[in-house]
Coordinates of C-alpha atoms in Angstrom, one line a residue:
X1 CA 18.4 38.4 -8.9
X2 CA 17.2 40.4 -6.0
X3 CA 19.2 39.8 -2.7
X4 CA 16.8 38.8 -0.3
X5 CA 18.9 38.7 3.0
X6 CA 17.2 40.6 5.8
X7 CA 14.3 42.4 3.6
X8 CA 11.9 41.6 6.2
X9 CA 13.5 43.1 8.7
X10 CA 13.0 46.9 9.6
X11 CA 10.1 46.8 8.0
X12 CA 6.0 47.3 8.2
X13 CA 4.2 44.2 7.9
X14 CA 1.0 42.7 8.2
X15 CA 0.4 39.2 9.1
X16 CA -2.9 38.1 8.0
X17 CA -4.2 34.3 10.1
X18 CA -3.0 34.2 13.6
X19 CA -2.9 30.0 13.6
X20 CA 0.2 28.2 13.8
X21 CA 1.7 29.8 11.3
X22 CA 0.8 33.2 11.6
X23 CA 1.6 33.3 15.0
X24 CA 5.4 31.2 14.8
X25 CA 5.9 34.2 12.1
X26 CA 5.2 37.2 14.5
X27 CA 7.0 36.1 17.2
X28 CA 9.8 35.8 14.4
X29 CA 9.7 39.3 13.3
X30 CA 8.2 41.3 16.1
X31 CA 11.7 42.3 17.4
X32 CA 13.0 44.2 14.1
X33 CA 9.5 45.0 12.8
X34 CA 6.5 47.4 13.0
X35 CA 3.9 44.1 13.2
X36 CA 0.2 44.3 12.7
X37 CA -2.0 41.4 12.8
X38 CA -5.4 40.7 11.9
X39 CA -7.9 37.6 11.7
X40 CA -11.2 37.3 10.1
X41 CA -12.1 35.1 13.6
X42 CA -12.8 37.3 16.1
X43 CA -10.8 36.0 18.9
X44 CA -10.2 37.2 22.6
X45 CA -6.8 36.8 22.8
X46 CA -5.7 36.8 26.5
X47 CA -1.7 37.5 25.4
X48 CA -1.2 41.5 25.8
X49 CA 1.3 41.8 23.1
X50 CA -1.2 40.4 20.5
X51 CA -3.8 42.6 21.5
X52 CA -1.7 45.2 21.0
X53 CA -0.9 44.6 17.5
X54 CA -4.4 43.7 16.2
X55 CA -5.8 46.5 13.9
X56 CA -9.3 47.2 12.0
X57 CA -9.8 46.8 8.9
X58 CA -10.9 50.8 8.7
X59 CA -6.9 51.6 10.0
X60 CA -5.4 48.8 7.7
X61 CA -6.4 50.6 4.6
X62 CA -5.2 53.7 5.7
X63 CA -1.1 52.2 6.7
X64 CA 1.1 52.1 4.3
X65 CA 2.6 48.3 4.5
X66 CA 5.7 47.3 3.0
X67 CA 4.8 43.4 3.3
X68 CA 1.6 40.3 4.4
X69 CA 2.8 37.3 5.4
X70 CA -0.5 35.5 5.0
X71 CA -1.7 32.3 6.4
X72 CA -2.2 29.3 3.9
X73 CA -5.5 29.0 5.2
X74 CA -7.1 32.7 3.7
X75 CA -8.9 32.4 0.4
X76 CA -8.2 35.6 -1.2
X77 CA -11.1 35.9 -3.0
X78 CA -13.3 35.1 0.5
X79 CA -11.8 36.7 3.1
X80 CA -12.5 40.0 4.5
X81 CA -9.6 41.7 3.4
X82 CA -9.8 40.6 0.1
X83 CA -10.1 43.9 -1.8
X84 CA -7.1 44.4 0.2
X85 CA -5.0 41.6 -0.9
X86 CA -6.1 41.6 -4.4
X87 CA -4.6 45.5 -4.6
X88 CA -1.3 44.6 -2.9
X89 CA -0.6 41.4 -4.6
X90 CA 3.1 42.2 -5.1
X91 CA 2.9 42.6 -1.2
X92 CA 2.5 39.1 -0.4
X93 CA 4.5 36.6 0.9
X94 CA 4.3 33.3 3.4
X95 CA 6.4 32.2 6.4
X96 CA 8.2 29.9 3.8
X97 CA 9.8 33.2 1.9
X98 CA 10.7 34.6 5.5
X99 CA 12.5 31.7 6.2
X100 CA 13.9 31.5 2.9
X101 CA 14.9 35.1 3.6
X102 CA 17.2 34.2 6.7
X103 CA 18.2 30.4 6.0
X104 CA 18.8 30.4 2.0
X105 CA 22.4 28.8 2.7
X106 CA 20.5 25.7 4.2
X107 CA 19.8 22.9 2.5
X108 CA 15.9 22.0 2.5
X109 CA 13.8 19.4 1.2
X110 CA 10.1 20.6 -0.2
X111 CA 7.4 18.0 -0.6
X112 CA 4.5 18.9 -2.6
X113 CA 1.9 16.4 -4.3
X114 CA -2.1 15.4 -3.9
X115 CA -1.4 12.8 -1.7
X116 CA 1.2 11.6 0.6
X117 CA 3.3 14.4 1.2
X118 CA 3.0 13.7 5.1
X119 CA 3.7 10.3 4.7
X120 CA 6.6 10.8 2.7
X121 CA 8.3 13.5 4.8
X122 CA 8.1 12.0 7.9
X123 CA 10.3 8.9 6.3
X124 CA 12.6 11.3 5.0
X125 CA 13.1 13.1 8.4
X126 CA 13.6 10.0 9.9
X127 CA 16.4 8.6 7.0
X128 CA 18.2 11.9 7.7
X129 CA 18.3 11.5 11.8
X130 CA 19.5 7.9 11.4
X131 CA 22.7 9.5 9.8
X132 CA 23.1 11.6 12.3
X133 CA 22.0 14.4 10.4
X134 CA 20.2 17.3 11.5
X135 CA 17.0 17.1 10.0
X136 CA 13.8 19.2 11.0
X137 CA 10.4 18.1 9.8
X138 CA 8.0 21.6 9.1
X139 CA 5.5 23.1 7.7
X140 CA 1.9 21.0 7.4
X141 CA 3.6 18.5 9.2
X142 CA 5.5 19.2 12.4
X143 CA 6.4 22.8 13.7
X144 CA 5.8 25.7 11.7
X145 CA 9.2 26.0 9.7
X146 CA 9.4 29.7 12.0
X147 CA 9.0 28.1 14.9
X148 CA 12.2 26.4 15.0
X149 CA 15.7 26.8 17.3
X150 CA 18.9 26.4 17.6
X151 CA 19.5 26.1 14.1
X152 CA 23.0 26.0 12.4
X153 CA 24.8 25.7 9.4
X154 CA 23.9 22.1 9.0
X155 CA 20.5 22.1 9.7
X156 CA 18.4 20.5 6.8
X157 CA 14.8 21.4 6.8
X158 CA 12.2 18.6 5.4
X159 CA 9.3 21.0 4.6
X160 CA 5.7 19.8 3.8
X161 CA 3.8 22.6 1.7
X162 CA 0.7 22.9 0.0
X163 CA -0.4 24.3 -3.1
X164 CA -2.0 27.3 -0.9
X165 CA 1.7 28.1 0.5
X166 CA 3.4 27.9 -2.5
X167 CA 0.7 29.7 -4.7
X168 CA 1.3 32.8 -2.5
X169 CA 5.1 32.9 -2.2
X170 CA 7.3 34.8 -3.8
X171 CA 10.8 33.8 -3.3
X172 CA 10.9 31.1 -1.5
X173 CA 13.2 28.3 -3.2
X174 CA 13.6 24.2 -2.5
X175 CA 17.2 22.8 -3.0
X176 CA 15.6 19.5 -3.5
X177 CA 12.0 20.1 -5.0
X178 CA 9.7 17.0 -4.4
X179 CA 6.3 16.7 -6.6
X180 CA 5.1 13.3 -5.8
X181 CA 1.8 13.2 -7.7
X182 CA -0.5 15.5 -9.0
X183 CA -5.3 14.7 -9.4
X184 CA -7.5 17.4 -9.5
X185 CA -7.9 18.6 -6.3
X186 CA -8.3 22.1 -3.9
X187 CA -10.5 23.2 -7.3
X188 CA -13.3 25.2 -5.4
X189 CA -10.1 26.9 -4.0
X190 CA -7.8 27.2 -7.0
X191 CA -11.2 27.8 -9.3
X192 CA -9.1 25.2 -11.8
X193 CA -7.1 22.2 -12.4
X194 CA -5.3 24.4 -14.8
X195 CA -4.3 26.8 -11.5
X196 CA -4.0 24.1 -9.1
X197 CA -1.1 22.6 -11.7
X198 CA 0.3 25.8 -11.7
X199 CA 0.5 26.7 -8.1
X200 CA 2.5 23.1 -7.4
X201 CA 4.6 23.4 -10.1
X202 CA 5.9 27.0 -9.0
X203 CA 8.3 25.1 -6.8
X204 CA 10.1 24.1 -9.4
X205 CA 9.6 27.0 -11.4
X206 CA 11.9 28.6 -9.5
X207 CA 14.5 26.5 -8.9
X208 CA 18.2 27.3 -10.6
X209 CA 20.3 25.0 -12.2
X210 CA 22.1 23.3 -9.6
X211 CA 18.8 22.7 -7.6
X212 CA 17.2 19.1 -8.0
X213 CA 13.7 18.4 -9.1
X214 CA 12.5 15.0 -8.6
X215 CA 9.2 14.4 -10.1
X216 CA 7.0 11.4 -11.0
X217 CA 6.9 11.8 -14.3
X218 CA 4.6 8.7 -15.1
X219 CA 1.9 11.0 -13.5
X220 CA -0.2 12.4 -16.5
X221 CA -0.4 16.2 -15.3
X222 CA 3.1 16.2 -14.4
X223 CA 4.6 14.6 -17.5
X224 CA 1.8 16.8 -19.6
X225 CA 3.6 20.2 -18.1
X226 CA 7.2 18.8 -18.4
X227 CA 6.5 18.7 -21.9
X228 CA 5.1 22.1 -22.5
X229 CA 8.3 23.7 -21.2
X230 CA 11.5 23.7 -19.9
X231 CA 12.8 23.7 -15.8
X232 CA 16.2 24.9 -15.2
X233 CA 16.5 22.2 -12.0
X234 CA 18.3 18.8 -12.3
X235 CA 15.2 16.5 -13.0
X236 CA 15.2 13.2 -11.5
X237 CA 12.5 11.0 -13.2
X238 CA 10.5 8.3 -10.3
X239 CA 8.2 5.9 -10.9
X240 CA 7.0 3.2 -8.0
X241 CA 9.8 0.3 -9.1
X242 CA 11.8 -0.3 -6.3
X243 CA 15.4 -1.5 -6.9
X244 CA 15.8 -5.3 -6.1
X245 CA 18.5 -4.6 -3.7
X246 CA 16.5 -2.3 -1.4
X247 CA 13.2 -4.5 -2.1
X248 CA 14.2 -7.9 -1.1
X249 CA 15.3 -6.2 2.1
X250 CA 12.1 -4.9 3.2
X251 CA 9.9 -6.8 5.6
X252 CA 7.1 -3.9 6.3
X253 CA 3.8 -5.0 5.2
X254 CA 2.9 -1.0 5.4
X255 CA 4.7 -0.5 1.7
X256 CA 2.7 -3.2 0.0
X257 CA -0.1 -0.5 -1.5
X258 CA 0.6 1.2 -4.5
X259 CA 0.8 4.9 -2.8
X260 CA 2.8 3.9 -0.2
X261 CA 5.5 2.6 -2.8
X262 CA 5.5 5.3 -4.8
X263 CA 5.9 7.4 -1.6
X264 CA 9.2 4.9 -0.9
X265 CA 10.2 5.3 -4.3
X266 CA 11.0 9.1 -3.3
X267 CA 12.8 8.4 -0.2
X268 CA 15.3 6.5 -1.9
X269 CA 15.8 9.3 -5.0
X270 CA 16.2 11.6 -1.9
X271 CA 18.8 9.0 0.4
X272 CA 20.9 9.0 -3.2
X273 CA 21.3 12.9 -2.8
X274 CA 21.9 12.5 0.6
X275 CA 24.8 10.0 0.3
X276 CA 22.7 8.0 2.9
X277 CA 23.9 4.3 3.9
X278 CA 21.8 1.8 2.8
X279 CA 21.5 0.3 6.2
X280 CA 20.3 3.3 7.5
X281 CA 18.2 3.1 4.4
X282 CA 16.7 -0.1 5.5
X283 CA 16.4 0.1 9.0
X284 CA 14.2 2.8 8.8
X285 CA 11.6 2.0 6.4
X286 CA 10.9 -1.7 7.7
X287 CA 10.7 0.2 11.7
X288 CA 8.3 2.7 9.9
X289 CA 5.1 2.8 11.5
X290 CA 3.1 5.4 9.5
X291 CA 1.3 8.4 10.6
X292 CA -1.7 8.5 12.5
X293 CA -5.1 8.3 10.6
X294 CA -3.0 7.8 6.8
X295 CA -3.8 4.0 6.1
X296 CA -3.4 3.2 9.9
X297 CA -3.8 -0.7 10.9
X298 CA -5.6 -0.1 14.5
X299 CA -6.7 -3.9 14.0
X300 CA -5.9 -7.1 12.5
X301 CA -6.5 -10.6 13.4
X302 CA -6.3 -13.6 10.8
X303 CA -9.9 -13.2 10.0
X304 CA -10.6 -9.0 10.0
X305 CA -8.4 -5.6 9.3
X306 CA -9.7 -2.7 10.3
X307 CA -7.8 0.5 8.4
X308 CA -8.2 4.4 9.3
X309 CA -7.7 6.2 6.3
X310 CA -9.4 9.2 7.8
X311 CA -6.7 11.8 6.0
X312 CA -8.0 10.7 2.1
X313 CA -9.9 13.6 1.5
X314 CA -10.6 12.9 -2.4
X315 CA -11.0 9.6 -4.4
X316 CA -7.5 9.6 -5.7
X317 CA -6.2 9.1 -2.2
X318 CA -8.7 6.0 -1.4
X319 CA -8.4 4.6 -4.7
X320 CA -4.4 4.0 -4.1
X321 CA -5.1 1.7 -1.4
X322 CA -8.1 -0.1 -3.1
X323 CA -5.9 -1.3 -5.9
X324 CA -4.2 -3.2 -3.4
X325 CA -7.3 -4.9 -1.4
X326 CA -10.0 -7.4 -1.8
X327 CA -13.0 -8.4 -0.1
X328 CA -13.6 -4.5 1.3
X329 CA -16.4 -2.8 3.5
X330 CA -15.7 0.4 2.2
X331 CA -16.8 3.5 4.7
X332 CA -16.9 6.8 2.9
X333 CA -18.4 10.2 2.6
X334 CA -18.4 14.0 3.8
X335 CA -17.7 17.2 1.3
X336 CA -16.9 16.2 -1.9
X337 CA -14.2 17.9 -3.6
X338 CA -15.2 20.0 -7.0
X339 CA -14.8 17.9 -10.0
X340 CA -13.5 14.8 -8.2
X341 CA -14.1 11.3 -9.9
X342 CA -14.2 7.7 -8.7
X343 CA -11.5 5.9 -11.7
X344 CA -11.7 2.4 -10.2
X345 CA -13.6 0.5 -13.2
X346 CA -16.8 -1.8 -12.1
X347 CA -14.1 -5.0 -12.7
X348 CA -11.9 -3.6 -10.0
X349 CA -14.6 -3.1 -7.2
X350 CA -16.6 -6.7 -7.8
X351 CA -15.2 -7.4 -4.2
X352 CA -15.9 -4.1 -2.1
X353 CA -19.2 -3.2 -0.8
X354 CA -19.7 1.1 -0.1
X355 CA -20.9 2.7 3.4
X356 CA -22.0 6.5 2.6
X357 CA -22.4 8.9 4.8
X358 CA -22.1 12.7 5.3
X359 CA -23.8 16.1 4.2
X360 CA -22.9 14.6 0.4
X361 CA -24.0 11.3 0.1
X362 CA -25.8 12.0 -3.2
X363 CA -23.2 13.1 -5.1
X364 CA -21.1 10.5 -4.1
X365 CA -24.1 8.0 -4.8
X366 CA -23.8 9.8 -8.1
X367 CA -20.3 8.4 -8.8
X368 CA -20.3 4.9 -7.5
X369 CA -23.4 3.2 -8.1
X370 CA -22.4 2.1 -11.3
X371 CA -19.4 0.4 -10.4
X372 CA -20.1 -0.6 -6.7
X373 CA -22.5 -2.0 -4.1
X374 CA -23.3 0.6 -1.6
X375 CA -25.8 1.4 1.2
X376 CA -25.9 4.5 2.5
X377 CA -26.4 5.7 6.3
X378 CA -27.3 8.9 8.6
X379 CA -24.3 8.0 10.6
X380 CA -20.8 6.5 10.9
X381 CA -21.9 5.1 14.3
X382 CA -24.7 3.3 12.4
X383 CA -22.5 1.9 9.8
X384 CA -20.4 0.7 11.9
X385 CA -22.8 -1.3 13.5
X386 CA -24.4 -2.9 10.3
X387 CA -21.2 -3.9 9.0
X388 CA -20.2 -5.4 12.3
X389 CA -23.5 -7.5 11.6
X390 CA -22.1 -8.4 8.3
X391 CA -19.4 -9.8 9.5
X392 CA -20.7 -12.0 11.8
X393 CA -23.2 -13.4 10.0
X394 CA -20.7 -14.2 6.9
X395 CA -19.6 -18.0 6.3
X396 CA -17.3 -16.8 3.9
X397 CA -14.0 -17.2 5.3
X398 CA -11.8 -15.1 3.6
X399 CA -10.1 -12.6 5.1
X400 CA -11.7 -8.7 5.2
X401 CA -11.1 -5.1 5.8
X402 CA -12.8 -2.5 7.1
X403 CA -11.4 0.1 5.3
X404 CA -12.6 3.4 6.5
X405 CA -11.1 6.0 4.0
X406 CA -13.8 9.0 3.4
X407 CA -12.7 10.5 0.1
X408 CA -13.8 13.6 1.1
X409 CA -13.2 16.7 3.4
X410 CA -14.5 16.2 7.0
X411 CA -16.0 20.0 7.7
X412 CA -19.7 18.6 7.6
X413 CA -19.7 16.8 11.2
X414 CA -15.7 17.3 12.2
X415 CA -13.1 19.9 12.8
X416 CA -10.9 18.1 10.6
X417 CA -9.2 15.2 9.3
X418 CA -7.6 14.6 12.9
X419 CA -11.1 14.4 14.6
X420 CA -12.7 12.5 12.3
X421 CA -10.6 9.6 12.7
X422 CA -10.1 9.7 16.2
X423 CA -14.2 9.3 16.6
X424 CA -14.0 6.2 14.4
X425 CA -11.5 5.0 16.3
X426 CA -13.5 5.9 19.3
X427 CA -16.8 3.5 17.5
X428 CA -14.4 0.5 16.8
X429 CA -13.3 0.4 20.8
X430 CA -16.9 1.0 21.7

């Protein structure tokens, strides 16, 4: 195999996306490098050294580049440049193959899935630091993985990526490879499950032999392409049992739903590979608090929870908490993701009542009102206060959640995910 030590380095390259990212990576390479940057967003940047390196698209075609390091976030097929990618595919690469590039020798973790990668790293991080190990939590969670220092021999990275990352790297490889679930999703992105399946399962793709792969192989798309070939990786089967010893230890009511056991289930696999004490084990996950806005409690009182689920963006990611609940006002709606579908049967939702909302709200009228009650509203601020109403007015005693948990992507009314949730959090104190 190609040795990939340094080849960034001396080099001409383009970094296409100046977020997080794309900005972490050039002020990684600008020292050794001949850097140009670009952005479809027309931006006045006030730092000189960016403005210096910022170049047309008239002089970009005209260059000859030996590398892009390009942003998850650029669609290749929408973006301005995109006659320009699709002839320099081999050109391509992500911050994740620069790193790779420099820090191959150190031992990283890569979580990939539909739903509760975030989640799931951030428990792992925090497993590693309570053995006094030096973890670092990047990627889609945390710093971009070029943004951080002091880093030595025993550094362990924890990396979050998305199918967009991975689908554009090129040699990028996880020592511990993480898929932790796999629905359709991304698909007006990825133009097909088929793709999307593809671009996830390209972590383990290439992997070598004394590389893990731990996988939930009860997961139908994920035990469907186990089956059609074979991985080189050490595969670790995971399902969301929970060995007795490590369950009648746990006191954290945040691990009762179904995702957030199967997200546990991982962290243990990983603590195994680790040699992690079992102590440490413990302490963590019953002090674990979860991440903002990802089945946050931000009430309860013996009567009412009130839930912010603002980060489910599809129905696979609100249905894993649903299994779990009864008695349910339901808040959901924004952009619906292409080809998404609502599997709960009618049986399962006799006790949840919907609250639609958002520039969608007839498709995902569409997909519910068979199976659920639902009203739906111009507004969350509305909704809030009907259900509110509800409440009050209900003699039935037992106990409810508000469970707001959208199912869809916020772009209609929000910036993102983030926003979203800190309005609704902003409606419930108001």
């Amino acid at each position: 195999m190609l040795n990939n030590k340094n080849i960034f380095f001396k080099k001409k390259i383009l970094i296409y996306g100046l977020g997080k990212s794309g900005l972490s990576a050039f002020r990684f390479l600008k020292k050794k490098n001949e850097i140009y940057l670009y952005d479809d967003n027309k931006i006045n940047y006030k730092n000189i050294e960016i403005k210096k390196r910022l170049i047309s698209y008239n002089k970009i075609i005209k260059k000859k580049i030996d590398y892009i390091i390009i942003s998850p976030g650029i669609n290749i097929d929408k973006c301005q440049l995109s006659n320009f990618l699709k002839k320099n595919l081999k050109k391509l690469n992500t911050d994740l193959d620069v790193f790779f590039s420099i820090y191959s020798n150190n031992r990283n973790v890569t979580i990939t899935g539909t739903n509760g990668k975030s989640t799931t790293a951030q428990i792992v991080h925090e497993v590693l630091r309570q053995e006094k190990i030096d973890a670092r939590v990047v990627g889609n969670i945390g710093n971009p993985i070029l943004s951080e220092k002091d880093i030595t021999n025993e550094t362990v990275f924890v990396i979050e990526a998305s199918s967009y990352q991975l689908d554009y790297s090129k040699i990028f490889r996880a020592n511990i490879a993480v898929i932790l679930n796999i629905t359709p999703d991304h698909l007006e992105r990825h133009r097909s499950l088929k793709n999307y399946i593809r671009a996830k399962f390209k972590l383990i793709k290439i992997q070598k032999k004394e590389n893990f792969a731990i996988l939930n192989t009860n997961n139908f798309y994920i035990k469907s392409q186990l089956n059609n070939r074979n991985y080189l990786p050490k595969i670790i089967k995971v399902n969301k049992k929970i060995e007795s010893s490590i369950l009648k230890k746990l006191n954290n009511p945040y691990f009762i739903t179904d995702g957030n056991k199967e997200n546990l289930s991982f962290v243990i696999e990983i603590a195994k590979l680790f040699e992690i004490k079992k102590k440490n084990l413990i302490k963590v996950i019953n002090n674990f608090k979860g991440l903002n806005f990802r089945q946050q409690i931000i009430f309860k009182s013996k009567s009412l929870t009130i839930i912010n689920d603002s980060k489910a963006t599809s129905f696979s990611s609100s249905t894993s908490i649903l299994k779990s609940m009864s008695n349910v006002f339901w808040i959901l709606g924004g952009l619906a993701k292409k080809g998404d579908k609502f599997l709960l049967s009618k049986n399962d939702c006799k006790s949840f009542k919907a609250y639609i909302f958002g520039k969608n709200k007839l498709q995902f009228i569409k997909e519910l009102k068979k199976k659920i009650k639902y009203e739906s509203y111009t507004s969350l601020k509305t909704i809030i206060k009907k259900i509110l109403i509800e409440i009050k007015n209900n003699k039935n005693k037992k106990h409810q959640t508000i469970l707001f948990s959208p199912a869809a992507a916020s772009f209609d009314n929000f910036k993102n995910f983030e926003d979203r949730g800190k309005y609704f959090n902003n409606l419930i104190k108001t």
